Short mmCIF file of C-alpha atoms in Angstrom, two decimals:
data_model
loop_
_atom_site.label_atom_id
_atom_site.label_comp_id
_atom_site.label_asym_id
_atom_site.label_seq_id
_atom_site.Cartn_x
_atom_site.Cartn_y
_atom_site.Cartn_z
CA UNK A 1022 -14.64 -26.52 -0.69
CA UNK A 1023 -16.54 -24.53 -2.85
CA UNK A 1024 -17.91 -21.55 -0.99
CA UNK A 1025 -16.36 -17.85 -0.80
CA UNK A 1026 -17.28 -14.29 0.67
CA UNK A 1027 -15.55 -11.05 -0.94
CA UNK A 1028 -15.58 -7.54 -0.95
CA UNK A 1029 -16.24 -6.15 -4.43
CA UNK A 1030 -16.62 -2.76 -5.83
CA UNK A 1031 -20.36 -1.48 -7.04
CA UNK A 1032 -19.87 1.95 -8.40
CA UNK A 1033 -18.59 5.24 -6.77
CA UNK A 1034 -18.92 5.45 -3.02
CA UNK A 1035 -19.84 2.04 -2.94
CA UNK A 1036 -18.46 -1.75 -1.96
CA UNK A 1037 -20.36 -5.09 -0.82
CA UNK A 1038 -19.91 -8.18 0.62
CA UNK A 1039 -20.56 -11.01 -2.19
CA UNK A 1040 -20.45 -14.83 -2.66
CA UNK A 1041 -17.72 -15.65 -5.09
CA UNK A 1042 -15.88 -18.53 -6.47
CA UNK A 1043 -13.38 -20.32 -4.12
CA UNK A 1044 -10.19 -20.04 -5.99
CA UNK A 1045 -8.75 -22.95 -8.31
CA UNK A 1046 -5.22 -22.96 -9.83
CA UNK A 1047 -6.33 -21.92 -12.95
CA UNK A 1048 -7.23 -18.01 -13.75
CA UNK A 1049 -10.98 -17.54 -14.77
CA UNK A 1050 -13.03 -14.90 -16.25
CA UNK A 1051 -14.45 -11.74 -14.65
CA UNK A 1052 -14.50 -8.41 -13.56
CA UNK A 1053 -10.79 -6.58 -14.74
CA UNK A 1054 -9.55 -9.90 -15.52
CA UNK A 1055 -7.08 -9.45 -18.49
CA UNK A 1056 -8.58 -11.95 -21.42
CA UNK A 1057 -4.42 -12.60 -22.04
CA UNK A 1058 -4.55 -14.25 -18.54
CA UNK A 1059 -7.86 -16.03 -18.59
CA UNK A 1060 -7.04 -19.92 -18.58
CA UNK A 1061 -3.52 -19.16 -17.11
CA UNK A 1062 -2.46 -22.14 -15.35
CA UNK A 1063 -0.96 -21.48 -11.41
CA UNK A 1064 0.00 -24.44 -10.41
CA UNK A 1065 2.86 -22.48 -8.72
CA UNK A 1066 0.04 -20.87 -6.24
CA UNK A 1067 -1.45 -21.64 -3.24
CA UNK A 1068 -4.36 -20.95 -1.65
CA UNK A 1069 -4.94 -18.82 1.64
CA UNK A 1070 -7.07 -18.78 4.36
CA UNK A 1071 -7.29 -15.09 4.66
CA UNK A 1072 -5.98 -13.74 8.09
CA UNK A 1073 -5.61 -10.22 7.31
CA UNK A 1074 -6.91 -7.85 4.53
CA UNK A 1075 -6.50 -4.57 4.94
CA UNK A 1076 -8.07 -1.59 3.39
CA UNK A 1077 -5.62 1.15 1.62
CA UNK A 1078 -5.93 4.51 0.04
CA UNK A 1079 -5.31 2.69 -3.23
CA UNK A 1080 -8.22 0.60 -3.10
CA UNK A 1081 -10.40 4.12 -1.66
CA UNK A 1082 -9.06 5.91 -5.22
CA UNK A 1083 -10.95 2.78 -6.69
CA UNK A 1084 -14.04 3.25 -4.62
CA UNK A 1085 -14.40 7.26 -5.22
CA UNK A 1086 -14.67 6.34 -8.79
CA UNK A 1087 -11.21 7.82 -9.56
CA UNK A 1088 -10.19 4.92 -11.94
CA UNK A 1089 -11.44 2.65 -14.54
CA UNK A 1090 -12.34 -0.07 -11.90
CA UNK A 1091 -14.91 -2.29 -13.54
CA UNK A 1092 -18.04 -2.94 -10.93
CA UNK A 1093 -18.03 -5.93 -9.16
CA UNK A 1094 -14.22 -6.27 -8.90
CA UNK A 1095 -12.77 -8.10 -5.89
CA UNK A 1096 -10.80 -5.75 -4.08
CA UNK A 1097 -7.90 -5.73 -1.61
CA UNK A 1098 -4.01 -6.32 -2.57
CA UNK A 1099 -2.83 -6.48 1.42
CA UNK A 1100 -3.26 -10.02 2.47
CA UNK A 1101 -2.07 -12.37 5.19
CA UNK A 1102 -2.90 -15.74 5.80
CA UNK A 1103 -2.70 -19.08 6.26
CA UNK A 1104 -1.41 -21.80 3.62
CA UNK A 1105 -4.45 -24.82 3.01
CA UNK A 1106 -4.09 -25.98 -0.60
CA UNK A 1107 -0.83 -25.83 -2.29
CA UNK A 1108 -0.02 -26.20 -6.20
CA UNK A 1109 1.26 -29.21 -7.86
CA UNK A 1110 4.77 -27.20 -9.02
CA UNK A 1111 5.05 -25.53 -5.19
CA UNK A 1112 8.06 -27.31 -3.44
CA UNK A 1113 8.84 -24.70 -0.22
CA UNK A 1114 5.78 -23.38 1.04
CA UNK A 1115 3.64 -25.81 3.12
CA UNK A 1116 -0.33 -26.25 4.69
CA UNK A 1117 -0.39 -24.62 7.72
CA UNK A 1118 2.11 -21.92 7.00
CA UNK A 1119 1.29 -18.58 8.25
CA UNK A 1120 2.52 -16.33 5.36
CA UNK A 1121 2.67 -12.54 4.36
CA UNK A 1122 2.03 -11.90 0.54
CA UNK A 1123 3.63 -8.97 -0.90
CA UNK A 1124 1.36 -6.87 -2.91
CA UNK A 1125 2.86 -7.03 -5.81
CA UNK A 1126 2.42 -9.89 -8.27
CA UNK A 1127 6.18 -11.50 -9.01
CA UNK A 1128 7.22 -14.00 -11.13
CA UNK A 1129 10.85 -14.72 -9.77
CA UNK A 1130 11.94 -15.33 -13.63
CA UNK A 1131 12.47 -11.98 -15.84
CA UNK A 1132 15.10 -9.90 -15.67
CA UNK A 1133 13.17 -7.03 -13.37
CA UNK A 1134 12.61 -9.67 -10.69
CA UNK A 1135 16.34 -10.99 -10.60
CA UNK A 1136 17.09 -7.16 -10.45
CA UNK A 1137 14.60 -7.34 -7.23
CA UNK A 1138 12.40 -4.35 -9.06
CA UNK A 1139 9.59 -6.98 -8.13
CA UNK A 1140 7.27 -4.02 -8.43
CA UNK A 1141 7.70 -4.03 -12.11
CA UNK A 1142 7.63 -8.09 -12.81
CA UNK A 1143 7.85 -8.68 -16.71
CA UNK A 1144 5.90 -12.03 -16.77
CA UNK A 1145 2.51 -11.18 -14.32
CA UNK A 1146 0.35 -8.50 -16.72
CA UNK A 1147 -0.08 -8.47 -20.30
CA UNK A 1148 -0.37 -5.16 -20.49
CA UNK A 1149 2.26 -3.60 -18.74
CA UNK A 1150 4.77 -4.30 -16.04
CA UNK A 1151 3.76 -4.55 -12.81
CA UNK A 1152 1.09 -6.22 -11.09
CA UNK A 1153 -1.17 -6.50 -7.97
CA UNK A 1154 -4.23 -8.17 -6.63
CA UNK A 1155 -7.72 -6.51 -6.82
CA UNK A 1156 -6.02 -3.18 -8.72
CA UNK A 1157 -7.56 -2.00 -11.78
CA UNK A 1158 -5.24 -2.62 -15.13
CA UNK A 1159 -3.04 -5.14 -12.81
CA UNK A 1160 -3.74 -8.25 -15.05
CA UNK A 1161 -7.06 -9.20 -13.14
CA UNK A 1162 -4.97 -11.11 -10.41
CA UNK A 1163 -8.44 -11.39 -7.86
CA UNK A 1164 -8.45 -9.55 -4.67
CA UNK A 1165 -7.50 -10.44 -1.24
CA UNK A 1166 -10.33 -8.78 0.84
CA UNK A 1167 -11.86 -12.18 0.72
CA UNK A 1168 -12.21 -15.53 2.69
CA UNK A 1169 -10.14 -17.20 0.29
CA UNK A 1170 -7.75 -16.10 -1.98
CA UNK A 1171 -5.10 -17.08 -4.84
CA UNK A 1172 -1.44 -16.48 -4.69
CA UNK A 1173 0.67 -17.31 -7.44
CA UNK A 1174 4.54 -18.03 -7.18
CA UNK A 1175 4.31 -18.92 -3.83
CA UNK A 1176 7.95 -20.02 -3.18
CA UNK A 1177 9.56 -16.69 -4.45
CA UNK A 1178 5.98 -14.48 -3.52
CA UNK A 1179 5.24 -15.20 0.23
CA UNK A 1180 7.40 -14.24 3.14
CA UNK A 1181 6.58 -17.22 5.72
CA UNK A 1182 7.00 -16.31 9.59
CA UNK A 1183 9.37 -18.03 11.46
CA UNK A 1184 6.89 -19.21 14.48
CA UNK A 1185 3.17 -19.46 14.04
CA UNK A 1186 2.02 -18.48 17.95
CA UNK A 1187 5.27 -15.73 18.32
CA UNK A 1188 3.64 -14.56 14.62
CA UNK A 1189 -0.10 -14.46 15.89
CA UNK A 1190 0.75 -12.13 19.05
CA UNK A 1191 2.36 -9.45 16.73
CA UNK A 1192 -0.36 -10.39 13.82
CA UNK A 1193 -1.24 -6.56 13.54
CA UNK A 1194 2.12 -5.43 13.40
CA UNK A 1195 3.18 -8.21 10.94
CA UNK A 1196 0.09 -7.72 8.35
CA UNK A 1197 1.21 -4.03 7.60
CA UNK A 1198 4.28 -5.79 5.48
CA UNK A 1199 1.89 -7.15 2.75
CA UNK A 1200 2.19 -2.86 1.71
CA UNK A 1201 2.11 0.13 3.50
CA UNK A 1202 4.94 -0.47 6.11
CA UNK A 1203 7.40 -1.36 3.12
CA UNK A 1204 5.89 1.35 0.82
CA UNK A 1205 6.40 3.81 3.71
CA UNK A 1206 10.00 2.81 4.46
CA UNK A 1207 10.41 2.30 0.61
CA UNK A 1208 9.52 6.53 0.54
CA UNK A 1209 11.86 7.03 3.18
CA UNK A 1210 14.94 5.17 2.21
CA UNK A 1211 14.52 6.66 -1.19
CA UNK A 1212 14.10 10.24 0.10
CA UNK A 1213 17.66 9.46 1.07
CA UNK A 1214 16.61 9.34 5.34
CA UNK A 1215 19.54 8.29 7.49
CA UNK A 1216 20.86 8.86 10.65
CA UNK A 1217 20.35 12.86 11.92
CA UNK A 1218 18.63 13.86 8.92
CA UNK A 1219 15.42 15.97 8.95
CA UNK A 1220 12.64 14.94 7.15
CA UNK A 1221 9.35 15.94 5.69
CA UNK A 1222 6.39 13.51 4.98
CA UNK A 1223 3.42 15.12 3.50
CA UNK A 1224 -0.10 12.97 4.28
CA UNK A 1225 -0.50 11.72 7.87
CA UNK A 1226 -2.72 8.81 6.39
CA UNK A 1227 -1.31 5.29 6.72
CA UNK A 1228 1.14 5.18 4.36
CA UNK A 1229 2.59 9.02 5.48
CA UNK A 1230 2.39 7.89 8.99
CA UNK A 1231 4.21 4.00 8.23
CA UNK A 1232 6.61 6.54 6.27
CA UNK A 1233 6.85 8.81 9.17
CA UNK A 1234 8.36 5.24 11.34
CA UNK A 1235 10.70 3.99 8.12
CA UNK A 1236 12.29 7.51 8.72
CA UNK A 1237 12.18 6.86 12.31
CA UNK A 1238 14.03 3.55 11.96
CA UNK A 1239 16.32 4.50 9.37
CA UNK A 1240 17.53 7.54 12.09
CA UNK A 1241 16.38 10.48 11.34
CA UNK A 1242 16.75 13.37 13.73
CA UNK A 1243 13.53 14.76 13.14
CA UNK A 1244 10.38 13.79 11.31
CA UNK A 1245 7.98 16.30 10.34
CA UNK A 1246 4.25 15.33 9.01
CA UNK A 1247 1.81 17.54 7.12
CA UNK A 1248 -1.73 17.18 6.32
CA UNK A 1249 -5.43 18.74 6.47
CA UNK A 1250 -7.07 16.30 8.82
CA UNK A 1251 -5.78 17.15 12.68
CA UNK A 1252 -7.05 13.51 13.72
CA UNK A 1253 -4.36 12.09 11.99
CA UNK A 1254 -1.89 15.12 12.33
CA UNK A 1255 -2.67 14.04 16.11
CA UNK A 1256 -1.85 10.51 15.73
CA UNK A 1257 1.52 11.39 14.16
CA UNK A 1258 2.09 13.15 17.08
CA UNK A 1259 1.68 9.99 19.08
CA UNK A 1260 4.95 8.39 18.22
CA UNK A 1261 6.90 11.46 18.59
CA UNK A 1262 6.57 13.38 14.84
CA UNK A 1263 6.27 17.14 14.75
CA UNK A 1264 3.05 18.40 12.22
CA UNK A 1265 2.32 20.95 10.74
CA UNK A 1266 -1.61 21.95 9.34
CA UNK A 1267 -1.08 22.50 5.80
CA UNK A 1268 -4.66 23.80 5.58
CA UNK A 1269 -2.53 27.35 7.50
CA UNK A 1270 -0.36 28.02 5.02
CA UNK A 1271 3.03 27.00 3.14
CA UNK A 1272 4.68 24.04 4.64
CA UNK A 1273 8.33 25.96 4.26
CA UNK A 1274 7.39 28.80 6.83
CA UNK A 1275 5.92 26.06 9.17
CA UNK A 1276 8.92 24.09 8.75
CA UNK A 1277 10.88 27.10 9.61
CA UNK A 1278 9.27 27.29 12.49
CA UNK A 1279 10.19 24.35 13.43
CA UNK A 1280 13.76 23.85 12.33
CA UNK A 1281 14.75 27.58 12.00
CA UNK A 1282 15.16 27.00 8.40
CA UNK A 1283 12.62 26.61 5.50
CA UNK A 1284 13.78 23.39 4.15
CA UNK A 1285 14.61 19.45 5.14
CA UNK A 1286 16.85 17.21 3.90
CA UNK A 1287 14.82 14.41 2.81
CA UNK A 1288 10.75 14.81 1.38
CA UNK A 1289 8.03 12.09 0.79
CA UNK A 1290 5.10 12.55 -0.95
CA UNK A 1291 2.19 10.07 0.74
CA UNK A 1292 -0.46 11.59 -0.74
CA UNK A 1293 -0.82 11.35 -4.54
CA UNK A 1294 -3.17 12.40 -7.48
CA UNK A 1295 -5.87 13.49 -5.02
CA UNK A 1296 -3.66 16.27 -3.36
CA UNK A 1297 -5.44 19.24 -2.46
CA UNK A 1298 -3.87 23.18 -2.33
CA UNK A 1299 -2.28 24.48 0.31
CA UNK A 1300 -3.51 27.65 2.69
CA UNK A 1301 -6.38 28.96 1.46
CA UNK A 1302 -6.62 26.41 -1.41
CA UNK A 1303 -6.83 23.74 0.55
CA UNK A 1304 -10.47 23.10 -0.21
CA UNK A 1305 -9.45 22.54 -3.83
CA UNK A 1306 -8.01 19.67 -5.46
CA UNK A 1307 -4.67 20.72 -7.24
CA UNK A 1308 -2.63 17.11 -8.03
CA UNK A 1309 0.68 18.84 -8.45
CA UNK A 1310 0.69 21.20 -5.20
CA UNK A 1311 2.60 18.21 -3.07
CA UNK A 1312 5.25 17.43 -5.40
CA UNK A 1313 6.06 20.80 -6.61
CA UNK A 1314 6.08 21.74 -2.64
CA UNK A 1315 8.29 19.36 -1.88
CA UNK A 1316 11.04 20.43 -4.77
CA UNK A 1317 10.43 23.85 -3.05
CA UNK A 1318 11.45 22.44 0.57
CA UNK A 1319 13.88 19.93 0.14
CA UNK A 1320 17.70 21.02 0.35
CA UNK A 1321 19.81 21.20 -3.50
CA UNK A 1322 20.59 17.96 -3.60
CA UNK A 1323 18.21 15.77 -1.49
CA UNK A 1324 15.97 13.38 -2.95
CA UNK A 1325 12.09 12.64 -2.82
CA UNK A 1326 10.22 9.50 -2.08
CA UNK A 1327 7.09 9.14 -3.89
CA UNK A 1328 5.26 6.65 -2.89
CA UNK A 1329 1.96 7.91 -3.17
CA UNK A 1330 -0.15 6.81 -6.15
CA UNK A 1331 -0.42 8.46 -9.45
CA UNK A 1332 -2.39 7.19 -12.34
CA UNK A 1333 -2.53 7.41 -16.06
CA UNK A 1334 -6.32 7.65 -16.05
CA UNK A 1335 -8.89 9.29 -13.42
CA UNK A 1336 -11.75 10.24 -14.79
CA UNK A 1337 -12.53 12.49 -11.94
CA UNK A 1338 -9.53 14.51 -12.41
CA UNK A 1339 -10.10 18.21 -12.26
CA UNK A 1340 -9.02 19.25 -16.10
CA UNK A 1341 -8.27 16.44 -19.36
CA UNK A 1342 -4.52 16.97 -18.20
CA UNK A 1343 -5.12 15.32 -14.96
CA UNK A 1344 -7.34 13.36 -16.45
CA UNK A 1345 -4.48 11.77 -18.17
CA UNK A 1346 -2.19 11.78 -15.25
CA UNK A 1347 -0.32 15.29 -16.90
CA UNK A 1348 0.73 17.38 -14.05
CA UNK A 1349 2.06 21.12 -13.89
CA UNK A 1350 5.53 20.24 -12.04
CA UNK A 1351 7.94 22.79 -11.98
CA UNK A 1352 10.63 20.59 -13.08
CA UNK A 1353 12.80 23.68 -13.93
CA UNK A 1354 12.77 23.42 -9.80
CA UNK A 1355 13.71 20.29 -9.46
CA UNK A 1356 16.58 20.58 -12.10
CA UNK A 1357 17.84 23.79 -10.84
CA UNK A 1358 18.35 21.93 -7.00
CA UNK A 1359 19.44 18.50 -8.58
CA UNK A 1360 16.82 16.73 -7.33
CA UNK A 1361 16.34 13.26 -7.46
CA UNK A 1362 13.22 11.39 -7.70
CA UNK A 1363 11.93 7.85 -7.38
CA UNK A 1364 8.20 7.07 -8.12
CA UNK A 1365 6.51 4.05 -8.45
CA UNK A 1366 5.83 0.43 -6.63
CA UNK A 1367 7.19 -0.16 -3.82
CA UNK A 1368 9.37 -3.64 -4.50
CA UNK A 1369 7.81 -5.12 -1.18
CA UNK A 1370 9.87 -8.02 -1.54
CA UNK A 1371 13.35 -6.06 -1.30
CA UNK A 1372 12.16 -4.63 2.96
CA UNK A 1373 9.80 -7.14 4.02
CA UNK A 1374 11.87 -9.74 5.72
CA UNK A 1375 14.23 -6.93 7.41
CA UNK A 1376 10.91 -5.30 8.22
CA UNK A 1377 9.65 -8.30 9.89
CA UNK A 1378 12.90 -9.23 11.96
CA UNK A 1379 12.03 -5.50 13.77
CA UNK A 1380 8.54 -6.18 14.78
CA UNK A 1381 9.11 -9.55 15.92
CA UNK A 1382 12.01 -8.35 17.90
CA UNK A 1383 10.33 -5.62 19.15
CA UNK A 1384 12.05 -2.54 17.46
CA UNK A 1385 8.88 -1.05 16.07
CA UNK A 1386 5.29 -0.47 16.85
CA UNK A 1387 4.03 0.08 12.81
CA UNK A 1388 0.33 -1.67 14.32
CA UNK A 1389 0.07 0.80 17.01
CA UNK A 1390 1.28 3.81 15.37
CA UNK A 1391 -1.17 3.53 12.36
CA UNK A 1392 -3.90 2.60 14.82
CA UNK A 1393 -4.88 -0.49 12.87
CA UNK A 1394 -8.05 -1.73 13.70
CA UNK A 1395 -9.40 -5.08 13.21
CA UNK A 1396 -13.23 -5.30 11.70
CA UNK A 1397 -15.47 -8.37 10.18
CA UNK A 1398 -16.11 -8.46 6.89
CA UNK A 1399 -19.41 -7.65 6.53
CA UNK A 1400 -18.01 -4.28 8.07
CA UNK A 1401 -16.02 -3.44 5.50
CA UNK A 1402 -18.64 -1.18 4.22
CA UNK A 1403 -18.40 0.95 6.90
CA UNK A 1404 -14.89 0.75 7.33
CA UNK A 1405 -14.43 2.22 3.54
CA UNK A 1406 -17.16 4.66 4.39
CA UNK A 1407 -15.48 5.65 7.49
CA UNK A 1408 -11.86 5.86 6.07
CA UNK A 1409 -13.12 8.19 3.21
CA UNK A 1410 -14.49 10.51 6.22
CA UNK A 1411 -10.87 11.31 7.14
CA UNK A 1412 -10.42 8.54 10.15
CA UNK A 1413 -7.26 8.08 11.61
CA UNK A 1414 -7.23 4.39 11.55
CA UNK A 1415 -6.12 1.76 9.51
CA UNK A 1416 -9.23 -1.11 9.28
CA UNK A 1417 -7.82 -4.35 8.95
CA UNK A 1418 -10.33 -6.72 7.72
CA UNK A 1419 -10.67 -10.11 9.64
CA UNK A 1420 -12.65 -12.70 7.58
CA UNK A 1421 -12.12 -15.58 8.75
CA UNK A 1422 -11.76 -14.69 12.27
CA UNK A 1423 -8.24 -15.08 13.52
CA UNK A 1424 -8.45 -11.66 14.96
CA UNK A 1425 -11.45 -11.98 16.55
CA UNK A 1426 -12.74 -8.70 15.37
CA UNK A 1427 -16.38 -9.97 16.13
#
């Protein structure tokens, strides 16, 4: 086998399809590839036969030219697929197993993954903890949106379904667990969501709207989603969420509108370092406006979710603080209302089986209510072009395929 077709990024605004290596179980060379990890030995990996690749906001904050991505890295950290070479140290995991592969690089060994923070793994990144395929400063692990890809760890790393055909009629559903299903519920759960409470998710993009059904399935009496874009405000709607147009005004005299009071118990922030102002700022980027909105909102002594992405360097922030990831927060807010807050990766690995158990017995629709939509490879240009212009859809990319996307 020799032969492999990826998605890799070219500069701002702009991806391609490319021949690449087919993977071995030894770490090469190339684009964003740590030098610490070059030569790294995996024979705890397998190789996939990509199923599934999806396309997420993180990867779009890559392709605006909002991080240090290198050109011509492989992209894509959501990944499904099917087992077809297996490492000489890999005693669980078989050929022919139809897998889901969390996003986040784990080793199974250090202290954070026996802990289950698998979203900060100790032993995956020389630089820092915390890793993740095709993400810039994630140790160079290569990208999924690709024919072919590595996974390392496979025993502790992939979550293998039960039943191969039962998995293929729900594949959809069940290749939104590789990310933004768990990173959704992840912003829930840690918002504090449970049964009867009212909740706000700001960003009606995939991970606000997989957010919007964690809170859903965790109980909540009332889920209310905000955003700019009324596509996606509208397909919010679809699975029963109130909206609000943020783009109208403040979010707490919407809410009130709403709830008859200004505030809700739980808030997640699924937008990140690309937030834009409120009313009649909305045309403006301002990074802080959703968090410090949210501390304005939320009820003394709730709790936001933050699951959407904030980095330490984006060169196209709008002043050297945000440049540098330094945001005006009114933490005197947050303080005064004893706030809590929990940032960071979602530990896929701590939701995705429970996650799975509910789609394959039928107690969510997470495909249908992102509106994920299958698309060949060498329409993944478009798909990135067209999810930058605000659609309402979720492209999952289908290389090999097994969707029949063609």
């Amino acid at each position: 086998m020799s032969g492999n077709r990826a998605i890799a990024y070219k500069g701002p605004g702009k991806v391609e399809v490319i021949d690449v290596d087919y993977p071995t179980f030894e770490l090469q060379d190339g684009p964003g590839v740590n030098p610490a990890n070059v030569g790294r030995k995996v024979n705890h990996g397998v190789i996939l036969k990509t199923v599934a690749t999806n396309i997420c906001g993180s990867d779009q904050h890559m392709v605006r030219g909002r991080t240090t991505a290198p050109t011509d890295l492989v992209l894509g950290h959501e990944i499904t697929g099917e087992v077809v070479e297996v490492g000489s140290d890999v005693e669980f995991i078989k050929v022919g197993d139809l897998v889901s592969v969390p996003f986040n690089i784990a080793c199974g060994r250090c202290r954070n993954c026996k802990e289950r923070k698998t979203g900060i793994c100790l032993n995956v990144n020389p630089d820092r903890p915390g890793s993740a395929y095709g993400y810039v400063d994630m140790g160079g692990w290569v990208g999924g949106q690709a024919e072919y890809v590595l996974v390392p760890y496979a025993d502790w790393n992939l979550l293998k379904f039960p039943d191969k055909d039962r998995a293929m009629e729900k594949i959809l559903d069940l290749a939104m667990l590789s990310d933004i299903f768990p990173t959704g519920f992840h912003g829930a759960v840690t918002a504090g969501v449970g049964v009867g409470a009212t909740v706000y998710v700001a960003g009606a993009g995939p991970v606000g709207l997989a957010a919007a059904t964690g809170a859903q399935l965790l109980g909540a009496a009332v889920v209310i989603v905000g955003d700019l874009n009324e596509d996606r405000l509208a397909q919010a709607r679809s699975f029963g969420c109130e909206t609000i147009d943020v783009s109208k005004g403040d979010p707490g005299e919407q809410i009130a509108e709403i709830l008859g009071v200004p505030e809700v118990d739980c808030g997640v922030d699924a937008v990140g370092f690309e937030a834009r102002g409120h009313g009649q700022d909305a045309s403006h980027e301002a990074p802080a406006t959703v968090l410090n909105s949210l501390m304005d909102i939320t009820k003394a002594g709730g709790a936001l979710g933050i699951p959407g992405l904030y980095v330490t360097g984006d060169p196209g922030g709008i002043d050297e603080a945000a440049q540098k990831g330094s945001l005006s927060l009114s933490l005197g807010t947050g303080w005064a209302k004893s706030l809590s807050f929990t940032t960071g990766q979602c530990p896929v690995m701590k939701y995705n089986r429970d996650l799975m158990m509910a789609i394959l017995h039928d107690r969510v629709s997470i495909a249908k209510n992102v509106k994920a939509t299958p698309i060949t490879l060498d329409k993944a240009p478009e798909g990135y072009a067209e999810f930058d212009a605000g659609a309402a859809k979720k492209y999952v990319l289908d290389p090999n395929g097994y969707l029949g996307a063609a």
